[in-house]
PDB file of C-alpha atoms in Angstrom:
ATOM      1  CA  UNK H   1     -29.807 -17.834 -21.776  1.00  0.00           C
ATOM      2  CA  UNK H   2     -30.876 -14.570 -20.773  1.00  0.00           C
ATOM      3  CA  UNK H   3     -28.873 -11.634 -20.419  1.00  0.00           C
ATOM      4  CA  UNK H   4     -28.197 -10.344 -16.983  1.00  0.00           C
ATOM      5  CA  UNK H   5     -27.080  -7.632 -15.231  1.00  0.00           C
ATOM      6  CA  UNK H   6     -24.348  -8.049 -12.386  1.00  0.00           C
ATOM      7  CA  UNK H   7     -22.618  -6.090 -10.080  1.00  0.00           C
ATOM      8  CA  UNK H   8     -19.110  -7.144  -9.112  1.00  0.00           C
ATOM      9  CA  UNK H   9     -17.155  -6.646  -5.711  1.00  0.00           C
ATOM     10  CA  UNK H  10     -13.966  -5.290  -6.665  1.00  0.00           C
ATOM     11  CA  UNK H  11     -11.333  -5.983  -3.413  1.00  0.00           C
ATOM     12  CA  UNK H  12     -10.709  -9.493  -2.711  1.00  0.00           C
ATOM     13  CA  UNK H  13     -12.958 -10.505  -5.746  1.00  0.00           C
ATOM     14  CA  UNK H  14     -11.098  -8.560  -8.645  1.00  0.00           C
ATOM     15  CA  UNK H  15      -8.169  -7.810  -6.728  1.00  0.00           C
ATOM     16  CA  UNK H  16      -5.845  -9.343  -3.990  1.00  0.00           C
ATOM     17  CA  UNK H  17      -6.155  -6.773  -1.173  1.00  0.00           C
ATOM     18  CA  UNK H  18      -6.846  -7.425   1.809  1.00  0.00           C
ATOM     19  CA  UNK H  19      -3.989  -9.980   2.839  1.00  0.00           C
ATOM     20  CA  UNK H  20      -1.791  -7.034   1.870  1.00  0.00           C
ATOM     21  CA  UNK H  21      -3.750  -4.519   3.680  1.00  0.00           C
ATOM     22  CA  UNK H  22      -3.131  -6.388   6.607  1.00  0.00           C
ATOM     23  CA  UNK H  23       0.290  -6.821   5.979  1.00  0.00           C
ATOM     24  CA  UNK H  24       1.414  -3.527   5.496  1.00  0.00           C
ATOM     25  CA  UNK H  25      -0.962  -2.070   8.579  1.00  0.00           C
ATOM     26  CA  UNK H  26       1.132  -4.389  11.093  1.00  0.00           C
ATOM     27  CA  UNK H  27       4.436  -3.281   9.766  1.00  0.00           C
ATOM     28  CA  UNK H  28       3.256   0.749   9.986  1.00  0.00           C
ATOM     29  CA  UNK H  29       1.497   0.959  13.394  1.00  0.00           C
ATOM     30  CA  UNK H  30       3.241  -1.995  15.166  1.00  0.00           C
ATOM     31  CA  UNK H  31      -0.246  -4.417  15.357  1.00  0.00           C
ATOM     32  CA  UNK H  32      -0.721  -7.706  15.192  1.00  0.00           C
ATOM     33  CA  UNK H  33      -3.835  -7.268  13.211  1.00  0.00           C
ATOM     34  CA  UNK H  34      -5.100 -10.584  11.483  1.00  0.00           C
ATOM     35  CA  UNK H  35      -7.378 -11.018   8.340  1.00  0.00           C
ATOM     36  CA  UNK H  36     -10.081 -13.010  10.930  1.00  0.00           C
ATOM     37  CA  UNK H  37     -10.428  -9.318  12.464  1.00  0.00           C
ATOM     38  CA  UNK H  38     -11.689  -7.523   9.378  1.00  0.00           C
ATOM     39  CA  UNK H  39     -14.725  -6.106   8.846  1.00  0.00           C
ATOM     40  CA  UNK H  40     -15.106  -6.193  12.698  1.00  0.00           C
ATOM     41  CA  UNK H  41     -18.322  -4.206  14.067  1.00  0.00           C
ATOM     42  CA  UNK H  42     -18.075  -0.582  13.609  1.00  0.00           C
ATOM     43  CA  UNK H  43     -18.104  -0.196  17.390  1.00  0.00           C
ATOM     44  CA  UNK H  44     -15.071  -2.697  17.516  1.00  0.00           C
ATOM     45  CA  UNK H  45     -13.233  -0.999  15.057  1.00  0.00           C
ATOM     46  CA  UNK H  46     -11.122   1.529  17.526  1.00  0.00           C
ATOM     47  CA  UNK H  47     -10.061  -1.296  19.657  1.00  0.00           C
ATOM     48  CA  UNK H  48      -9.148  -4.100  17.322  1.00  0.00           C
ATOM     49  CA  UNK H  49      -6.914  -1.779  15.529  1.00  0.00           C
ATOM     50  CA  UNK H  50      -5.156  -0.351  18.110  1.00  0.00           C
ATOM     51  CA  UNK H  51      -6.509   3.477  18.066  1.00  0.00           C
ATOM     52  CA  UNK H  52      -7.967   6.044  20.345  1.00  0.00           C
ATOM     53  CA  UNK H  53     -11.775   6.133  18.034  1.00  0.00           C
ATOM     54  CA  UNK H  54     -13.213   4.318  15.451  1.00  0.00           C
ATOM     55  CA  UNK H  55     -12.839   7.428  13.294  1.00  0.00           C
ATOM     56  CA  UNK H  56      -8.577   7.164  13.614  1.00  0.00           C
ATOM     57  CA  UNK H  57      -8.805   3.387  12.755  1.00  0.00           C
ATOM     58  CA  UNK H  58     -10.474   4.872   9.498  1.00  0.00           C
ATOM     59  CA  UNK H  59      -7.926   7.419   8.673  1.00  0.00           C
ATOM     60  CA  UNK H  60      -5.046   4.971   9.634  1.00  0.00           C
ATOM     61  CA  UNK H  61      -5.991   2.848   6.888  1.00  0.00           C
ATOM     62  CA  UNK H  62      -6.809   5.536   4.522  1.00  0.00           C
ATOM     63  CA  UNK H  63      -3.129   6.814   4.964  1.00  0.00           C
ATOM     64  CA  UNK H  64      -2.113   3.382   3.894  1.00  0.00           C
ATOM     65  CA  UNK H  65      -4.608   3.411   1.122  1.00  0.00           C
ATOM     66  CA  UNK H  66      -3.571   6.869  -0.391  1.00  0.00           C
ATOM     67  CA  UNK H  67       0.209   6.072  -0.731  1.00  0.00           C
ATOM     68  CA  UNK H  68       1.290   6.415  -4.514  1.00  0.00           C
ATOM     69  CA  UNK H  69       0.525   3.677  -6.824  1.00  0.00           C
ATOM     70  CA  UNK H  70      -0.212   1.500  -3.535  1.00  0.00           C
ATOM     71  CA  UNK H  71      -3.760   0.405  -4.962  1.00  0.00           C
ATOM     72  CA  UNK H  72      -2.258   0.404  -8.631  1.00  0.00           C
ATOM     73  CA  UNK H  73       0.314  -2.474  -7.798  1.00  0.00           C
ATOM     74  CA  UNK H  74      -2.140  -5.258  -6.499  1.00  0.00           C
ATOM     75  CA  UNK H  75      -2.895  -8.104  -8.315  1.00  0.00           C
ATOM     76  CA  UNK H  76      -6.135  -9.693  -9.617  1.00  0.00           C
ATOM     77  CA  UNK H  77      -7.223 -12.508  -8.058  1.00  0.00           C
ATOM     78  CA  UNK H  78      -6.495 -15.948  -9.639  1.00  0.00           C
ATOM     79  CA  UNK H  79      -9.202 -16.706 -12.013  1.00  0.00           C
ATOM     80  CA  UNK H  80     -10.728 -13.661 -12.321  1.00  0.00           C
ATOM     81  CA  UNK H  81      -9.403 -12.083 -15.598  1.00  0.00           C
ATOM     82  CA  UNK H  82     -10.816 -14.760 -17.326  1.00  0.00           C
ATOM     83  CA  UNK H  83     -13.895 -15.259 -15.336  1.00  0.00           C
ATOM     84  CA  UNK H  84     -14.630 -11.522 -16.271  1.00  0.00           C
ATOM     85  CA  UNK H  85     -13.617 -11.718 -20.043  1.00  0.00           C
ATOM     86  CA  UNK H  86     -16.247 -14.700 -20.376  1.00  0.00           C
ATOM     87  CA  UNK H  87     -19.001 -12.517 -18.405  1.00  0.00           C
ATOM     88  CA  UNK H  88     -18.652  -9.461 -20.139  1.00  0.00           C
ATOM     89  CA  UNK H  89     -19.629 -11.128 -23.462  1.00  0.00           C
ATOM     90  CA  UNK H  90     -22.728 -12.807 -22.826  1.00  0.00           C
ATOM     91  CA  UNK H  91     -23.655  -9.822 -19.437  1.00  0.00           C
ATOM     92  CA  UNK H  92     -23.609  -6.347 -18.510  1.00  0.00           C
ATOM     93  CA  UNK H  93     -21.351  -5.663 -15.988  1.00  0.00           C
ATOM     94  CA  UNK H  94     -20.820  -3.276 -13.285  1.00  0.00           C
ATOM     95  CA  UNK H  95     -18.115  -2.550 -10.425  1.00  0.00           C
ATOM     96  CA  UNK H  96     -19.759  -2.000  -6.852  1.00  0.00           C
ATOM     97  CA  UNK H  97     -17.251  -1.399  -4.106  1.00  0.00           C
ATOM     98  CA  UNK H  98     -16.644  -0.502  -0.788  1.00  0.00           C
ATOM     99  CA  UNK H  99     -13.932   1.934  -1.600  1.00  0.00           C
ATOM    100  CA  UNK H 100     -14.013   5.385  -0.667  1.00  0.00           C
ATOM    101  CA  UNK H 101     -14.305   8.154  -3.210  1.00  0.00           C
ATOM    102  CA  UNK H 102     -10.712   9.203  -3.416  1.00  0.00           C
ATOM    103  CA  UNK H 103      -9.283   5.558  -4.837  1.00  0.00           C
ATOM    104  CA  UNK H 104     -11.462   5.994  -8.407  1.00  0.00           C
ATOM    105  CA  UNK H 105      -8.369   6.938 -10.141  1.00  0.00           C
ATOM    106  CA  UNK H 106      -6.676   3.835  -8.673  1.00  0.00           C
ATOM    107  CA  UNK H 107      -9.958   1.453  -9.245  1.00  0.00           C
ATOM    108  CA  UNK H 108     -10.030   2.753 -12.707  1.00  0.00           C
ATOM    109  CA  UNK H 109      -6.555   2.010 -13.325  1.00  0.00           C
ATOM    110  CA  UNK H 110      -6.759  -1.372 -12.267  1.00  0.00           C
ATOM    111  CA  UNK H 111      -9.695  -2.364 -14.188  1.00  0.00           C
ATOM    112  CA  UNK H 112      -7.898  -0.619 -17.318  1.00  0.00           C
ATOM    113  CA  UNK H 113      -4.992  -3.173 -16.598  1.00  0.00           C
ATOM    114  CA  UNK H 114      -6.778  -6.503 -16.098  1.00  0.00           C
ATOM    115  CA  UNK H 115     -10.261  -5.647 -17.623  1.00  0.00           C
ATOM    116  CA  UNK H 116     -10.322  -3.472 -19.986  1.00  0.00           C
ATOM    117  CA  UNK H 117     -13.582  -2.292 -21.166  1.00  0.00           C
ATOM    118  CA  UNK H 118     -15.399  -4.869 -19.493  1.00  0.00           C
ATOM    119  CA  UNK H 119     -17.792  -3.234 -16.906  1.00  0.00           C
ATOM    120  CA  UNK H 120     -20.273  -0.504 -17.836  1.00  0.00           C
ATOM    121  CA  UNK H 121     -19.688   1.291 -14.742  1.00  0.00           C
ATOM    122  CA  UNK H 122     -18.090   1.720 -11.488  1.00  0.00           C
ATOM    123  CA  UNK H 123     -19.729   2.823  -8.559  1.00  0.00           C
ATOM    124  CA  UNK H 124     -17.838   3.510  -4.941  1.00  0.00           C
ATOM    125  CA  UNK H 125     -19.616   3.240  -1.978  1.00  0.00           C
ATOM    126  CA  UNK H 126     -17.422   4.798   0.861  1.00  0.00           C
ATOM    127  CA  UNK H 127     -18.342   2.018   3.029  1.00  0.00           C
ATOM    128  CA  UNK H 128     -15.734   2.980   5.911  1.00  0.00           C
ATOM    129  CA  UNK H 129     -16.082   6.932   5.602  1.00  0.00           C
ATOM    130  CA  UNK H 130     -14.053   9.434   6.997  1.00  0.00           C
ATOM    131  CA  UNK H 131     -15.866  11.564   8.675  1.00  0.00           C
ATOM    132  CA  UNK H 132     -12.776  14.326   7.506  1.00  0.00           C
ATOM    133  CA  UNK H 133     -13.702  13.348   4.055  1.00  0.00           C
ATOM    134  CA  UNK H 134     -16.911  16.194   3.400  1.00  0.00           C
ATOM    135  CA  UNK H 135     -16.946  14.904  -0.287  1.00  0.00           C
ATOM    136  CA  UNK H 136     -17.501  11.554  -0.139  1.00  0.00           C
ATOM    137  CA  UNK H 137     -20.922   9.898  -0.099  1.00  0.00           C
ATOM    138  CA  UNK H 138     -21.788   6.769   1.178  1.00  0.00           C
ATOM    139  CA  UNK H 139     -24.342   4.650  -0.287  1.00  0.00           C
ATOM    140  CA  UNK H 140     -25.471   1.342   0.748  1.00  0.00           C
ATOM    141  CA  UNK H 141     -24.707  -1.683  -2.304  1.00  0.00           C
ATOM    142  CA  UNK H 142     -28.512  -2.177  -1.989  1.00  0.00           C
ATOM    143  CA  UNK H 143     -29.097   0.825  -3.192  1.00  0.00           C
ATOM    144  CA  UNK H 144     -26.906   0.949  -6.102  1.00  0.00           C
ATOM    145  CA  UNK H 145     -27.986  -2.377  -6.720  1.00  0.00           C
ATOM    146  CA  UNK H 146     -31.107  -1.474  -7.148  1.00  0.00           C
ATOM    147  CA  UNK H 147     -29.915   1.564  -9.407  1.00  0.00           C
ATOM    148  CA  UNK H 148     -28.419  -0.428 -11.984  1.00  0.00           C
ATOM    149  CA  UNK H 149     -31.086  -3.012 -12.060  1.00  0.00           C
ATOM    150  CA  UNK H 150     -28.388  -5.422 -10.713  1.00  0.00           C
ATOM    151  CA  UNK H 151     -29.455  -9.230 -11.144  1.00  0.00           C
ATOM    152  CA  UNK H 152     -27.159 -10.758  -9.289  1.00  0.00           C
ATOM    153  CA  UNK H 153     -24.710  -9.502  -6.957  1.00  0.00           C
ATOM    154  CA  UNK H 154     -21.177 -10.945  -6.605  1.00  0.00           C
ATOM    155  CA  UNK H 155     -19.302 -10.287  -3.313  1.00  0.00           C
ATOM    156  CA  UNK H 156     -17.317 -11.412  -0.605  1.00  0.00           C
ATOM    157  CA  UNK H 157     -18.968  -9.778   2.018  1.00  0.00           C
ATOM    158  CA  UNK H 158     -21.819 -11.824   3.680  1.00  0.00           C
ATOM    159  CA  UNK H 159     -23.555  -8.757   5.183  1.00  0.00           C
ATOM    160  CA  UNK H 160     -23.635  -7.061   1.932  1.00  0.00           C
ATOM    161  CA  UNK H 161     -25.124 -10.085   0.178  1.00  0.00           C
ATOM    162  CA  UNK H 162     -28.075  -9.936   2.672  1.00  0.00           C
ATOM    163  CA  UNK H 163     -28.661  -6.896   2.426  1.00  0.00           C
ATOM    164  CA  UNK H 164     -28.919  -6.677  -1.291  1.00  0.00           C
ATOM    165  CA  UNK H 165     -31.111  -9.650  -1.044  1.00  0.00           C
ATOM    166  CA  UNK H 166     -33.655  -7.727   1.704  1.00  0.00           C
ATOM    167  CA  UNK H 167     -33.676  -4.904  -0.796  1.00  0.00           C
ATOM    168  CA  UNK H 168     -34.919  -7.282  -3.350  1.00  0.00           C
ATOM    169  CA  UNK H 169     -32.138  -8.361  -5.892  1.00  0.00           C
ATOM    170  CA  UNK H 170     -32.810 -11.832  -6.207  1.00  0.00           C
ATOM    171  CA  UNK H 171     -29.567 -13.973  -6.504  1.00  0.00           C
ATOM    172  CA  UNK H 172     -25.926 -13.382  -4.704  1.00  0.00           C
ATOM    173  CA  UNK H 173     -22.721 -15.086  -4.846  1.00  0.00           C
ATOM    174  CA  UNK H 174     -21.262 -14.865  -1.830  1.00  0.00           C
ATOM    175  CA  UNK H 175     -17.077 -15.018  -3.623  1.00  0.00           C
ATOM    176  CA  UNK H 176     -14.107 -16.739  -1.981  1.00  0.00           C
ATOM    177  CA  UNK H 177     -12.936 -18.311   1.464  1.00  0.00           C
ATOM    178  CA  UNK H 178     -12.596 -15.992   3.754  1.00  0.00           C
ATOM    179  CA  UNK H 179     -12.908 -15.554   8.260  1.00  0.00           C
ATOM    180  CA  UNK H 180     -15.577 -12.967   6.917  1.00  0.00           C
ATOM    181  CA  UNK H 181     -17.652 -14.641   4.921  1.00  0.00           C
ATOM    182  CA  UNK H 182     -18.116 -17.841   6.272  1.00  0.00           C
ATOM    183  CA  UNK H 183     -21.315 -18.872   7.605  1.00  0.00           C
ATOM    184  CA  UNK H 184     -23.211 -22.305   8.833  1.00  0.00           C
ATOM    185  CA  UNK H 185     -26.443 -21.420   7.098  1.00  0.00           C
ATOM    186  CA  UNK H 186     -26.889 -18.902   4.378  1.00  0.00           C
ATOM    187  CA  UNK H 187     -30.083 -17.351   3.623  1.00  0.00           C
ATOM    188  CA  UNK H 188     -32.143 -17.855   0.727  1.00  0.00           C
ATOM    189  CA  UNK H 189     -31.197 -16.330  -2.569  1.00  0.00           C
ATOM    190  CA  UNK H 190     -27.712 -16.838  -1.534  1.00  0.00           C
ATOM    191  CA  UNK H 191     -24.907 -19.453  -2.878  1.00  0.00           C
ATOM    192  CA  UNK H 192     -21.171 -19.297  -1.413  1.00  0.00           C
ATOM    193  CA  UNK H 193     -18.686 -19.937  -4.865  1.00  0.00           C
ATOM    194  CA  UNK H 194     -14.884 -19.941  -3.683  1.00  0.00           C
ATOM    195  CA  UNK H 195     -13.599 -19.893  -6.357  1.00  0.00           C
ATOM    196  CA  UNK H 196     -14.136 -18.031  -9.813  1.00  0.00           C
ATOM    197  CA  UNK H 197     -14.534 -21.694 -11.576  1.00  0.00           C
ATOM    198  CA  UNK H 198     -17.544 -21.983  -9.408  1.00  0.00           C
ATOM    199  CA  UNK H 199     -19.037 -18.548  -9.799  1.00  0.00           C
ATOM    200  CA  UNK H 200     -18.810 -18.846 -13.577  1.00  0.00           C
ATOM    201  CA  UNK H 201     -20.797 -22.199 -13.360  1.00  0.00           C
ATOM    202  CA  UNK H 202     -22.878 -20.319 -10.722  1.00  0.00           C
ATOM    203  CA  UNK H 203     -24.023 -17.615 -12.700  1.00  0.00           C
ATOM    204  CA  UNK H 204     -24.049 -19.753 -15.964  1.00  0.00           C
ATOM    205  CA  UNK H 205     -27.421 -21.969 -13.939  1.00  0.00           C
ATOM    206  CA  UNK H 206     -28.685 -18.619 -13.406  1.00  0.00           C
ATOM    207  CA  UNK H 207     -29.233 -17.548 -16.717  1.00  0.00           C
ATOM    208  CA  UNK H 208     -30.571 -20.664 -18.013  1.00  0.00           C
ATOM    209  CA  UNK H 209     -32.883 -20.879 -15.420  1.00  0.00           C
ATOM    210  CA  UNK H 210     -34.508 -17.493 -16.506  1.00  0.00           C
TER     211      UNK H 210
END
């Protein structure tokens, strides 16, 4: 069994977020946003979510995002705590998310809750960035990928699995069932798990096979 390095998605893979995302965006702005309309193309974003630009869709969800302890009181998904303890003694482990910059406090706390002392580090990506935001960085997960040597990447997002792929990490686990990630064909280097039974048992035939 070799020892492998692998970068973990942390919202809706670790945590439980995005059906309360949703949730709590209808109840503040009056929408009748659904999960099958996340992750919409960027230049769908303004009118799917009921704002003037792309940019205010952005900030309306940050709002949401920075309210106290709002990140801090999600849940981990079913599964994963376990999952995660099993991986952490037999891999080297990293966090590689989509979250902007100003939630690290709040990621950190959550991993301190469920996994403590389980990933070596935790990288955020600012995948939606405000443009307000002058401090944050975005970064693709290719390239942090590639930065941490990353093995395998484990994700719910289908367009960040390919692109990791393209960049040359060589196995992805495309994570759960979700409107965003499903897909008639995936391409090669690619194997949809929906469950963290079938990731384990995913990534176990990984190492073996090295």
């Amino acid at each position: 069994m070799k020892r492998l390095v692998i970068a973990v998605d942390c919202d809706d893979v670790l945590t439980d977020t995005l059906p309360q995302v949703v949730k709590d965006f209808n109840e503040t702005y009056g929408t009748q946003v659904e999960l099958k309309h996340m992750y919409v193309d960027h230049s769908q974003v303004a009118e799917v979510f009921g704002a003037s630009t792309g940019q205010e869709a952005i900030q309306r969800f940050h709002a949401i995002y920075r309210r106290p302890g709002y990140y801090e009181a999600l849940q981990s998904i079913e599964g994963a705590v376990d999952a995660i303890k099993e991986l952490a003694q037999y891999h080297e482990l990293h966090v590689v998310t989509g979250r902007q910059s100003f939630l690290e406090t709040a990621t950190q706390y959550t991993l301190d809750k469920y996994f403590p002392g389980m990933f070596k580090s935790v990288e955020h990506t600012n995948y939606y960035k405000d443009d307000n935001d002058t401090k944050a960085i975005h970064r693709s997960k290719a390239e942090v990928c590639l930065q941490i040597g990353a093995d395998i990447l484990i994700d719910d997002h289908v367009v960040h699995g390919e692109d990791v792929l393209e960049a040359g990490v060589k196995e992805v686990i495309l994570f759960g069932d979700y409107p965003w990630n499903k897909r008639d064909k995936l391409v090669p280097g690619m194997v949809h798990c929906k469950n963290w039974q079938e990731a384990l048992s995913q990534v176990r035939k990984i190492s073996e096979a090295e």
